[in-house]
Coordinates of C-alpha atoms and ligand atoms in Angstrom, one line a residue:
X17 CA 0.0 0.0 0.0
X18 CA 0.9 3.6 -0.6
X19 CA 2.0 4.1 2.9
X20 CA 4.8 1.5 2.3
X21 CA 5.8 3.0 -0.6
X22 CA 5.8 6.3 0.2
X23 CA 7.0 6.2 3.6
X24 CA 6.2 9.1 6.2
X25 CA 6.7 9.0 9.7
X26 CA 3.9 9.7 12.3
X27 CA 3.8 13.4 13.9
X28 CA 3.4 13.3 17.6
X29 CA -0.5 13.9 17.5
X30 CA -2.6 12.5 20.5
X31 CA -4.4 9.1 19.7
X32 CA -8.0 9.1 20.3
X33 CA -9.1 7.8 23.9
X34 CA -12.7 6.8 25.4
X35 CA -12.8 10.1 26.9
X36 CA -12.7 12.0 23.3
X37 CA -15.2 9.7 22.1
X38 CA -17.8 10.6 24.8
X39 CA -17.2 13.6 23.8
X40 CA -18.0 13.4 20.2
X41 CA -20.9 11.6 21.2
X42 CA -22.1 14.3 23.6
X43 CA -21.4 17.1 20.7
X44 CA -22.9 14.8 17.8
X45 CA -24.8 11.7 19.5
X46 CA -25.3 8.7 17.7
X47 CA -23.0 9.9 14.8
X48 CA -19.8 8.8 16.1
X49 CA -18.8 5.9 13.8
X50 CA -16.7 3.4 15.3
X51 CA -17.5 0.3 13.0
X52 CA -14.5 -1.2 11.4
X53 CA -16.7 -2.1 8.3
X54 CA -18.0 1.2 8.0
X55 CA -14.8 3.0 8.8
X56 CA -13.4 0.7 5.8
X57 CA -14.9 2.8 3.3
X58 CA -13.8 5.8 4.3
X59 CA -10.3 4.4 5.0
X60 CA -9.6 3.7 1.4
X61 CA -9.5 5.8 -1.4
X62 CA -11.1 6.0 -4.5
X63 CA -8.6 4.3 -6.8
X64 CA -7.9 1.9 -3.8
X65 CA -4.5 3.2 -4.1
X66 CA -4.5 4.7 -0.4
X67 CA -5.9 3.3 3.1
X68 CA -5.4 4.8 6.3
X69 CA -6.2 3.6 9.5
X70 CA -8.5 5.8 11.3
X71 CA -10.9 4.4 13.9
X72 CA -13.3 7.1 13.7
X73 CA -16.2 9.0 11.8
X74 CA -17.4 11.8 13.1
X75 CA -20.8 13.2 10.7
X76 CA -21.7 16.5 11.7
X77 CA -25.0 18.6 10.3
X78 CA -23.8 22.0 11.1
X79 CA -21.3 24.2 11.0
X80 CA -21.3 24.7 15.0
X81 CA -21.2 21.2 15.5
X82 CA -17.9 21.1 13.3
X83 CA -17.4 24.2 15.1
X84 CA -17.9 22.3 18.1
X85 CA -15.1 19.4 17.0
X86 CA -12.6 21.2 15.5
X87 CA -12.2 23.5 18.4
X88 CA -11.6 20.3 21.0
X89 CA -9.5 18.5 18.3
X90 CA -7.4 21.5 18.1
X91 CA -6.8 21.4 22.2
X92 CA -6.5 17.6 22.2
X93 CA -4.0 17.8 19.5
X94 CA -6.1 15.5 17.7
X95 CA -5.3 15.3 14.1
X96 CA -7.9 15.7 11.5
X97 CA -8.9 14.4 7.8
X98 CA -12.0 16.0 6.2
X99 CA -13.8 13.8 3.6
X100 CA -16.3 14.9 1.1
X101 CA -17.4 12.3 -1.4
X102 CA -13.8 10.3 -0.9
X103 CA -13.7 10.6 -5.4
X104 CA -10.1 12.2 -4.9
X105 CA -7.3 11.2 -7.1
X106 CA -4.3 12.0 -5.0
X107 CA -4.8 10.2 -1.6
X108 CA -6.2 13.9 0.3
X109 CA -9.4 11.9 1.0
X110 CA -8.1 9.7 3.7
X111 CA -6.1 9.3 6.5
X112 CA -2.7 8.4 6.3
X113 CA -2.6 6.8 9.9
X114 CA -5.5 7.5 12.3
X115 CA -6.5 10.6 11.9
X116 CA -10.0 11.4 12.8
X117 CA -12.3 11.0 9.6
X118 CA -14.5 14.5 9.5
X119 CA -17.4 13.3 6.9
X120 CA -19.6 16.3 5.2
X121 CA -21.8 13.7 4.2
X122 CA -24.7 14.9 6.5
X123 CA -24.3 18.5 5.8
X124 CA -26.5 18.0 2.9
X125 CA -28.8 21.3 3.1
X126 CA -29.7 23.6 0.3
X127 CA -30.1 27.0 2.4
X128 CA -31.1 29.1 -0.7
X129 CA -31.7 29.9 -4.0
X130 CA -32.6 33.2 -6.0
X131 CA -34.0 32.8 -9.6
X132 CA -33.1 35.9 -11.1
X133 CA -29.4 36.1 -10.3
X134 CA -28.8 32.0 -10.2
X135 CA -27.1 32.1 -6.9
X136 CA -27.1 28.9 -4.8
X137 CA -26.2 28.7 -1.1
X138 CA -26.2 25.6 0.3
X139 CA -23.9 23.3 3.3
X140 CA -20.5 21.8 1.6
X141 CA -22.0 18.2 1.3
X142 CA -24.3 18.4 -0.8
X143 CA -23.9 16.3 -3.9
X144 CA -22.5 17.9 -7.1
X145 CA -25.5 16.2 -9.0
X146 CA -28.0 16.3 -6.7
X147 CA -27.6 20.2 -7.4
X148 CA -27.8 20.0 -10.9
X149 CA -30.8 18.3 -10.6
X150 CA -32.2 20.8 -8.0
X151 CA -30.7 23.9 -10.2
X152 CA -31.8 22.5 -13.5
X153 CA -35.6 22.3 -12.0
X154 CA -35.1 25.6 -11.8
X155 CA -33.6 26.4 -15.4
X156 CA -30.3 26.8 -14.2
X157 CA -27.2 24.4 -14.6
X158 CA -24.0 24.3 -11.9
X159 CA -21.2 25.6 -13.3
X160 CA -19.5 22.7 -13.4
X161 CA -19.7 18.9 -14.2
X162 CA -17.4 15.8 -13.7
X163 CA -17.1 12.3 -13.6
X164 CA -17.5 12.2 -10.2
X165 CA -20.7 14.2 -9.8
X166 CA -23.0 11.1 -8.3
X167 CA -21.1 10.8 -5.5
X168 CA -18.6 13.9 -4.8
X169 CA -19.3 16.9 -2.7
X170 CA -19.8 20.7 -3.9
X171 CA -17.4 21.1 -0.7
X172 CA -15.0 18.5 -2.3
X173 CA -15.1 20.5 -5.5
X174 CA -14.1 23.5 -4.1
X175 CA -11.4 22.0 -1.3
X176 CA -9.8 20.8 -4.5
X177 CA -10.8 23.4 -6.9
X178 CA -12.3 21.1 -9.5
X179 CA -11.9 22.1 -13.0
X180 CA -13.8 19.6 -15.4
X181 CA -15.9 19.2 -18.3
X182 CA -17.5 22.9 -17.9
X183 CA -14.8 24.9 -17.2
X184 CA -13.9 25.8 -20.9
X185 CA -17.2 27.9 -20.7
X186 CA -17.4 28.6 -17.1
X187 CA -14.0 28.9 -15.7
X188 CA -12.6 28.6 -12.5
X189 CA -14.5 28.0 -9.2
X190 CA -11.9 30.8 -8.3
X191 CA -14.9 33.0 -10.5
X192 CA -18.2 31.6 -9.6
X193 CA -17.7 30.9 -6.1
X194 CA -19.1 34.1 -4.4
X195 CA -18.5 33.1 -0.8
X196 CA -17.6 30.3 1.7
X197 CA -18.4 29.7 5.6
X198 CA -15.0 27.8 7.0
X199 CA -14.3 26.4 10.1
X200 CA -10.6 27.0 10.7
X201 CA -8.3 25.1 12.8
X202 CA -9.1 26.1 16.3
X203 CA -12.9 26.0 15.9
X204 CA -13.4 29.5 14.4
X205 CA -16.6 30.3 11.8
X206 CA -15.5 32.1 9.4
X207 CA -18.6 33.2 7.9
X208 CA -18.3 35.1 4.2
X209 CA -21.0 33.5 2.7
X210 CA -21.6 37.0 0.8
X211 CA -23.7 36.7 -2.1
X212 CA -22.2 39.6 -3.4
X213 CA -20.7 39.6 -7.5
X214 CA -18.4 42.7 -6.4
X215 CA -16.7 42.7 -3.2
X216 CA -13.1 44.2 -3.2
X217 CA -13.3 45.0 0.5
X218 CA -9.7 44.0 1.1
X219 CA -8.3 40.4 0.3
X220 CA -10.6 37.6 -1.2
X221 CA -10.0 35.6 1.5
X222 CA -12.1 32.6 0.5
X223 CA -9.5 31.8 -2.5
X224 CA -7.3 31.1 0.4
X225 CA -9.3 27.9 0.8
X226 CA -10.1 27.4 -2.6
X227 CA -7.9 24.4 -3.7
X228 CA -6.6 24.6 0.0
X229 CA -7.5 20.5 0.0
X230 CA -8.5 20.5 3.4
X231 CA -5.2 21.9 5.2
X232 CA -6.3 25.5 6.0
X233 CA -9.8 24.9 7.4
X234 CA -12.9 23.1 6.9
X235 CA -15.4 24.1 4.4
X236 CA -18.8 24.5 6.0
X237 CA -21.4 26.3 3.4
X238 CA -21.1 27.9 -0.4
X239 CA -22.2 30.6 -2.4
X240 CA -22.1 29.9 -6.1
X241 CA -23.1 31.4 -9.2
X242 CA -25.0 29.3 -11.5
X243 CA -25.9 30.0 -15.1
X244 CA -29.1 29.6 -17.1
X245 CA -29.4 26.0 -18.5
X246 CA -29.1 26.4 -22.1
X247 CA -32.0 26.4 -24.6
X248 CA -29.9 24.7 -27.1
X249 CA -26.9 21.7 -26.5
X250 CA -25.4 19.7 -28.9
X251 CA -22.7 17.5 -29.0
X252 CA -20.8 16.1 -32.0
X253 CA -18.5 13.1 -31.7
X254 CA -15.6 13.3 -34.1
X255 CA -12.4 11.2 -35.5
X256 CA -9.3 13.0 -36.0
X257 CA -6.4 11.3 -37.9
X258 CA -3.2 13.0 -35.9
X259 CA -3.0 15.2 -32.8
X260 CA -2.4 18.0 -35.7
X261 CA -5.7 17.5 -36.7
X262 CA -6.9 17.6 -33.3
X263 CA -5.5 21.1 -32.3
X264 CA -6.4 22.2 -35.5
X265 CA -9.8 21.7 -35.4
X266 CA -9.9 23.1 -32.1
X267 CA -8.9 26.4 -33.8
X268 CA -11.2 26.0 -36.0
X269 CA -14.0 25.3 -33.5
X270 CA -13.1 28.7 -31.4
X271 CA -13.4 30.5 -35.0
X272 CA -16.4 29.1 -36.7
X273 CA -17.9 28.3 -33.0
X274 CA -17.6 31.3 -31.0
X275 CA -19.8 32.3 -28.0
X276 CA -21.8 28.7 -28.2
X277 CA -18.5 26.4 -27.7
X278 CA -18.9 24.7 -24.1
X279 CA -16.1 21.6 -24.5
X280 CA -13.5 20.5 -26.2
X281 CA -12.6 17.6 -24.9
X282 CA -10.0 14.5 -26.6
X283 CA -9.0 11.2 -25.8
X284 CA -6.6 8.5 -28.2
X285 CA -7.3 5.2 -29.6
X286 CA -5.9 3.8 -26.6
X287 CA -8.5 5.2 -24.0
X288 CA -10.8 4.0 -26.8
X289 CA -9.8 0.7 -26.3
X290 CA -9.8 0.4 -22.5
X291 CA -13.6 1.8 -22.5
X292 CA -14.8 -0.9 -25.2
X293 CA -13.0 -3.4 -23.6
X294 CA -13.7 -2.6 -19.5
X295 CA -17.1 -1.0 -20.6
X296 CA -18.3 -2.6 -23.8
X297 CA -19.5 1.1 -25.2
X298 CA -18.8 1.2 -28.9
X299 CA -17.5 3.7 -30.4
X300 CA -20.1 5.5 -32.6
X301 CA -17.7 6.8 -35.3
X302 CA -14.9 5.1 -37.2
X303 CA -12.1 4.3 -35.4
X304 CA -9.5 6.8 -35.7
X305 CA -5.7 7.8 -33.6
X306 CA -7.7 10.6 -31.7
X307 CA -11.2 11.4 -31.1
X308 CA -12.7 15.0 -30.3
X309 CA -15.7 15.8 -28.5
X310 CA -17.2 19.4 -29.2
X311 CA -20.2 20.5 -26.9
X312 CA -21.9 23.6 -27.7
X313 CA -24.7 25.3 -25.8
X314 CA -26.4 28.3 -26.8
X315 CA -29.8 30.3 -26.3
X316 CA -31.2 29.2 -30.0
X317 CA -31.5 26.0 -31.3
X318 CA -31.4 26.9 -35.4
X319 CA -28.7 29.3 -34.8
X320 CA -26.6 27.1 -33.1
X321 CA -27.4 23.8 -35.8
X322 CA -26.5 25.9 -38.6
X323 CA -23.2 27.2 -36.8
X324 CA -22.0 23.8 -36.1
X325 CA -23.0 22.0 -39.4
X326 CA -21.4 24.6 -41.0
X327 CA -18.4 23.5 -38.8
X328 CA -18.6 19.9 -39.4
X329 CA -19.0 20.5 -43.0
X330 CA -15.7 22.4 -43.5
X331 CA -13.8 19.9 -41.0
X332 CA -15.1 17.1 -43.0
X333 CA -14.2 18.7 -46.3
X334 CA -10.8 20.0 -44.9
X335 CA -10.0 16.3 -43.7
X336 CA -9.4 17.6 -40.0
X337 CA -12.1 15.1 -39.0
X338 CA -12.6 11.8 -41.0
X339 CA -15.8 10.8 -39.2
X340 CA -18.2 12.5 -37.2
X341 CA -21.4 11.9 -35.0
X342 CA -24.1 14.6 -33.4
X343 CA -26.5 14.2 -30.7
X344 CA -29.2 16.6 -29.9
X345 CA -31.1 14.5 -28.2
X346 CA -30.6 14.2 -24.3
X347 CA -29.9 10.4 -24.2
X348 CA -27.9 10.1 -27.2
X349 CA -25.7 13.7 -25.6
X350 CA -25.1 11.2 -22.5
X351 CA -24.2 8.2 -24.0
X352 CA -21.3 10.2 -25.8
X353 CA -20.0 12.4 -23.1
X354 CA -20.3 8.7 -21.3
X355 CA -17.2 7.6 -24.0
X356 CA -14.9 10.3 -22.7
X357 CA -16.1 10.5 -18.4
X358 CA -15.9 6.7 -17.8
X359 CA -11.9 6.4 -19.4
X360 CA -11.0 7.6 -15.4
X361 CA -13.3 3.9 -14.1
X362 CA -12.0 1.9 -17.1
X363 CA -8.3 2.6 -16.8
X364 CA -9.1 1.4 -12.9
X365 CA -10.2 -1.8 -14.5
X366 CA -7.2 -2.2 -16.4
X367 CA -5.3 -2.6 -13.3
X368 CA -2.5 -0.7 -11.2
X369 CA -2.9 3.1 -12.4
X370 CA 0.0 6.1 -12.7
X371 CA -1.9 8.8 -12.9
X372 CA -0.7 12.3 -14.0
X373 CA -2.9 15.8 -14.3
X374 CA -0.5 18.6 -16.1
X375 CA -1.0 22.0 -18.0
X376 CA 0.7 22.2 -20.8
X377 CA 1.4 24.0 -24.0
X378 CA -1.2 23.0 -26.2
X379 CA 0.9 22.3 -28.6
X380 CA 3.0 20.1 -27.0
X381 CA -0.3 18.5 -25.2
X382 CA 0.2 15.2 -26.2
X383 CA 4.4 14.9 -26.9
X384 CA 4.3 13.5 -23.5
X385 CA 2.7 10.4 -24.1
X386 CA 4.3 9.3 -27.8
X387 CA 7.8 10.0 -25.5
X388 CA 6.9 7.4 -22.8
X389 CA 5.5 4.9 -25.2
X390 CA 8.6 4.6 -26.6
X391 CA 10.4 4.7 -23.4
X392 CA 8.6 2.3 -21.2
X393 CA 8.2 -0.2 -24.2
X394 CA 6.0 -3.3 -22.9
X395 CA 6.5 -2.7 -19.4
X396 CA 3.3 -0.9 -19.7
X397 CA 0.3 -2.1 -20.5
X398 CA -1.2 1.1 -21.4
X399 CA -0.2 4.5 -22.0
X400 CA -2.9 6.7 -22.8
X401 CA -3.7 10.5 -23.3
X402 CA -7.3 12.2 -22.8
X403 CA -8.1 15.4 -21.1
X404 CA -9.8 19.1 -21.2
X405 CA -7.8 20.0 -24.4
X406 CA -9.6 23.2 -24.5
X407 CA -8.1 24.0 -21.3
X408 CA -4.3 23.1 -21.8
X409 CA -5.1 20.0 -19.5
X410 CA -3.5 16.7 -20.1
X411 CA -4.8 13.4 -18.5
X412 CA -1.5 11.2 -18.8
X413 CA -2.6 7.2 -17.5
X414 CA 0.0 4.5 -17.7
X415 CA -1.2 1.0 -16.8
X416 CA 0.5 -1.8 -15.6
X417 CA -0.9 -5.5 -14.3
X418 CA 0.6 -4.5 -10.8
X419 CA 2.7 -1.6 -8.7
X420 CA 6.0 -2.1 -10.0
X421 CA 9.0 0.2 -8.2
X422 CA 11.0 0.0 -11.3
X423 CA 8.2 1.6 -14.0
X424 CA 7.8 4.2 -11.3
X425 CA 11.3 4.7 -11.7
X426 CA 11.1 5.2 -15.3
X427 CA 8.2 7.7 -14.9
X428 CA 9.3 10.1 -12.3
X429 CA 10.9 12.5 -12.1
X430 CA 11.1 12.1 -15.7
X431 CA 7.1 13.1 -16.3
X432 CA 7.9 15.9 -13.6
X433 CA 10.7 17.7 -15.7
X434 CA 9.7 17.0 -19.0
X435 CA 6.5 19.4 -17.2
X436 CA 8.7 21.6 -15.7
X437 CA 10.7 21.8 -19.0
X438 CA 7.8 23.4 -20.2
X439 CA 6.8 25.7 -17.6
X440 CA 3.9 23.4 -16.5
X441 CA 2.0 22.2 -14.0
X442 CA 2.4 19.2 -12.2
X443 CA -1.1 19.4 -10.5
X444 CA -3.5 21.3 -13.2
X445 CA -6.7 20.0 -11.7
X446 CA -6.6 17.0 -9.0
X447 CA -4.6 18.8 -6.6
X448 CA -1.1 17.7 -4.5
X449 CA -2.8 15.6 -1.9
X450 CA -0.7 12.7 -0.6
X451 CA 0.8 11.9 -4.1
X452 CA 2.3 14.7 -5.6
X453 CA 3.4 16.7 -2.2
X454 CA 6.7 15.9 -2.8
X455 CA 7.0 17.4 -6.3
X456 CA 5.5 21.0 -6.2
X457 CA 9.0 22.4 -6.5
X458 CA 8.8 21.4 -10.5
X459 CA 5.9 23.8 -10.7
X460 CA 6.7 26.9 -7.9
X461 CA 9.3 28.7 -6.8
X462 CA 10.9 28.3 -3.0
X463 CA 9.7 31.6 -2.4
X464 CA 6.0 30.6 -2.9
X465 CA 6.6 26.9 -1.0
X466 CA 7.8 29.4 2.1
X467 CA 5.0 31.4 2.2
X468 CA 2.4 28.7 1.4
X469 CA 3.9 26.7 4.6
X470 CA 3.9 29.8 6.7
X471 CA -0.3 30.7 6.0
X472 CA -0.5 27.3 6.6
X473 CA 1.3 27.8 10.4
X474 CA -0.9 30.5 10.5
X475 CA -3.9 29.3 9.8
X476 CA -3.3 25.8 11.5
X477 CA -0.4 26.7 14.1
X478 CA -0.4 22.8 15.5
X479 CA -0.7 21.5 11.9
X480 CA -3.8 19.1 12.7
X481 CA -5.9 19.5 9.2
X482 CA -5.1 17.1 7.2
X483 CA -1.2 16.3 8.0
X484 CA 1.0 14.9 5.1
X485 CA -1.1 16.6 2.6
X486 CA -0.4 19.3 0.4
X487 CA 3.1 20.7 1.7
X488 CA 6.0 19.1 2.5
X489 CA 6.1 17.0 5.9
X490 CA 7.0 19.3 8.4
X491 CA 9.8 17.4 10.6
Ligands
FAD17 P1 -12.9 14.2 -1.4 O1 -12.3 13.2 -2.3 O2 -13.6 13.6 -0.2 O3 -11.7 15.1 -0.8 C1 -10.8 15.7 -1.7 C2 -9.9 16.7 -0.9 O4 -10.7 17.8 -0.4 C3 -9.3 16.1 0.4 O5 -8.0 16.7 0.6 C4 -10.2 16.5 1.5 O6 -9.6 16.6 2.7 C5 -10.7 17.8 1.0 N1 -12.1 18.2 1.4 C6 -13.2 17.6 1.0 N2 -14.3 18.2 1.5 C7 -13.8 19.3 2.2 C8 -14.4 20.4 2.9 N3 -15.7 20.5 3.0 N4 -13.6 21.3 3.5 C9 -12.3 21.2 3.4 N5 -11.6 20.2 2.7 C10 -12.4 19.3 2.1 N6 -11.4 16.4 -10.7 C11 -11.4 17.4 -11.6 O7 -10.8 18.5 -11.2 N7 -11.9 17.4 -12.8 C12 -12.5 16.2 -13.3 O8 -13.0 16.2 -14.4 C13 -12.6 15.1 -12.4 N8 -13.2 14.0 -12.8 C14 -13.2 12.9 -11.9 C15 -13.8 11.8 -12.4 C16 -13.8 10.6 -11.5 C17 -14.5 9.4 -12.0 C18 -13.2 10.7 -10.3 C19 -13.2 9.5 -9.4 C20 -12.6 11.9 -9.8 C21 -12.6 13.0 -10.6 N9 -12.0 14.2 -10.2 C22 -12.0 15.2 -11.1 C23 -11.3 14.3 -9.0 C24 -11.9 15.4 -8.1 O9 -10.9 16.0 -7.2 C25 -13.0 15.0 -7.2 O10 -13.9 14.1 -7.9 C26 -13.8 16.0 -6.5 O11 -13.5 17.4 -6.7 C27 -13.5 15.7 -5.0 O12 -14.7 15.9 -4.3 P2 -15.0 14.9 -3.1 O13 -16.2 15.5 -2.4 O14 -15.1 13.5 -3.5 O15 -13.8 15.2 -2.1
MLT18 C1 -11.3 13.4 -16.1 O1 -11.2 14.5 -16.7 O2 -11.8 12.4 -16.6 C2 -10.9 13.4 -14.7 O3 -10.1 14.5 -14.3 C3 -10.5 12.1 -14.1 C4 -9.2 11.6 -14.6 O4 -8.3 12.3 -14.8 O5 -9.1 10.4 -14.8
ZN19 ZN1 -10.1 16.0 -15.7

């Protein structure tokens, strides 16, 4: 397991007695989990890569109760790991020994929504899709969509700053998050859940916990802006012949596409492979090296069916895209984004997963992966490319039948400073976690590391929010 292979030694936190847990008890009765079986969930991550040992699961449904824990945690010395949805892909999600599991999973709440300006407050664990549902009832949509929507947590999302399939049109959460309540360290609310679109009263504190993963505070409550659904959404499924062709077409798209481009996402022959075989979806085009998939969503249907078959015509005619399917339909739209969102579950099926998340140059996007084809040769079963191309966002996969030392060898630090060669970033979407603590260097400067570690003193002076996450292991 990953705490053998990447070893880390213990820091002197207090073990949890009897005494704490009638405490618990008293400040959240009968949601004090002690069950091994339950605990197991919870213990392991998501790609099964990662399991801790906690012997507790504490499920608040407020923020005071949080409030409540966090401020005896902090003078027990009791080390802490919050959990949202546990869908992480770098090991933040669990416990690395025994830290205490703090589970939003009850903190479920919408508080409120207003229909003219499409903003949302509601408590961090809410479900990403279970808002979409309750937004799109409303003829809004959330501004942003991922795999893992059925079973992360908006409060997840915004711990690890999820990018995904929306964030082409959208952006950042750094944009449509409007406010946050936090919990810090020592039991503090910090409440700016503002609603507000302007604010500039001194610093934007709530980026602080944006994509903080857990190791600044605990994220109680969210304000977020959400857009009107879209009248009119179409995808169209397309084969490319080279990665030229891919970012070619992509050019094209922002040209001939404009305003009503939502995605442009790819994935290779390879990741079309793994989800025929793991899956058995079929691939609704002719197979090709690459496939594109192109999502637009606009306010009028016609306008938006003549734009993009006037698209499809000149890619098809310009031989950027050799075959090509469209769905306007909502079931046939599903079944194609389904192609690109389940390559994450069938590369799990494949077996052992190294899993890499960079920026790049678009340009030199997909490089990366012809290079370590050729230089781990058969070692690997699978060595696949997909990811939000519109975005500069590489999803790099290698598979092998089983964790082996010596093909970890021959992908880091290489895949680190081949990134760093470019002025990349080793983390562009899934965050440091447990995985990828050690190598933040290849993408900032000492200068930032220092003062990231001293807000994080600051913030959390006795370092009990999620320890060996993030930063570098204090000693
Ligand atoms: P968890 O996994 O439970 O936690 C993640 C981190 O956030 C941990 O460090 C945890 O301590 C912290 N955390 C959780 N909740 C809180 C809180 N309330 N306050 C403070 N800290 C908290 N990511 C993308 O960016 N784009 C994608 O397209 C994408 N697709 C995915 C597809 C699949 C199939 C899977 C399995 C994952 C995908 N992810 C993607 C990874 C992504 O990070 C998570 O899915 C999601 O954002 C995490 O939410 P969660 O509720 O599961 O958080
Ligand atoms: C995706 O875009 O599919 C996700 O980020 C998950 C992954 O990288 O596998
Ligand atoms: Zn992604």
């Amino acid at each position: 397991l990953t705490c053998e292979r990447y070893p880390v030694r213990r820091l002197p936190f207090s073990t949890v007695s009897e005494e704490d847990l009638a405490t618990f008890e008293r400040i959240i009765p009968r949601r004090v989990i002690t069950d091994p079986e339950e605990l197991e969930a919870s213990n392991v991550d998501w790609l099964r890569t990662m399991r801790g040992c906690s012997k507790v699961l504490l499920k608040p449904r407020t923020s005071e109760e949080v409030s409540h824990i966090l401020r005896y945690c902090h003078e027990r010395n009791l080390a802490v790991n919050t959990q949202g949805g546990n869908t992480g892909l770098v090991g933040g999600s669990v416990p690395v020994f025994d830290e205490i599991i703090l589970s939003t999973a009850l903190m479920n709440q919408v508080v409120s929504f207003q229909d003219i300006s499409g903003i949302l407050v509601c408590q961090a664990g809410c479900i990403l899709e279970e808002l979409s549902q309750y937004v799109e009832e409303r003829d809004f949509i959330m501004p942003l969509d991922l795999g893992a929507k059925g079973s992360c947590h908006i409060g997840g999302n915004l711990a690890t700053n999820a990018g995904g399939l929306r964030f082409l049109r959208y952006g950042s959460l750094r944009g449509t998050v409007l406010g946050l309540e936090v919990v810090l360290a020592d039991g503090t609310v910090l409440n700016c859940l503002t609603s507000l679109r302007k604010d500039n009263t001194g610093y934007d504190l709530k980026q602080l916990f944006i994509g903080s993963e857990g190791t600044l505070g605990v994220i109680t409550a969210v304000s977020i802006l959400c857009p009107p659904k879209p009248r009119a959404v179409n995808v169209a499924f397309l084969g490319c012949p080279g990665f030229a062709e891919v970012l070619q077409t992509f050019s094209t798209c922002k040209r001939m596409l404009g305003e009503i481009l939502s995605a442009y996402e790819f994935m290779d022959a390879e990741c079309m492979q793994l989800v025929r075989h793991h899956l058995h979806l079929t691939s609704p085009v002719q197979e090709s090296q690459f496939y594109v998939l192109v999502e637009t969503s606009g306010s009028r249907v016609e306008h938006d069916a003549e734009k993009l078959s006037s698209f499809l015509e000149h890619a098809l005619a310009s031989g950027l895209v050799t075959d090509g399917t469209l769905a306007t339909d909502q079931g046939k739209i599903k079944m194609l984004w389904a192609l690109r969102e389940r390559i994450t579950e069938a590369l799990t099926r494949d077996g052992y997963v190294y899993k890499y998340d960079i920026s790049l140059p678009v340009d030199r996007l997909y490089d990366l992966v012809t290079d370590l084809r050729a230089r781990l040769g058969p070692q690997a079963k699978h060595v696949v490319g997909y990811g939000h191309l519109g975005d500069g966002n590489l999803h790099l996969n290698v598979t092998a039948e089983a964790f082996s030392p010596s093909l970890l060898g021959d992908l880091e630090p290489y895949v680190y400073e081949w990134t760093a060669g470019q002025r990349g970033s080793v983390s562009a979407e899934h965050g440091v976690g447990f995985k990828k603590q050690s190598v933040l260097g290849y993408s900032k400067p000492p200068e930032a590391l220092r003062l990231m570690q001293q807000l994080k003193t600051l913030l959390d002076p006795k370092g009990i929010l999620n320890p060996y996450k993030t930063l570098p292991t204090r000693a």
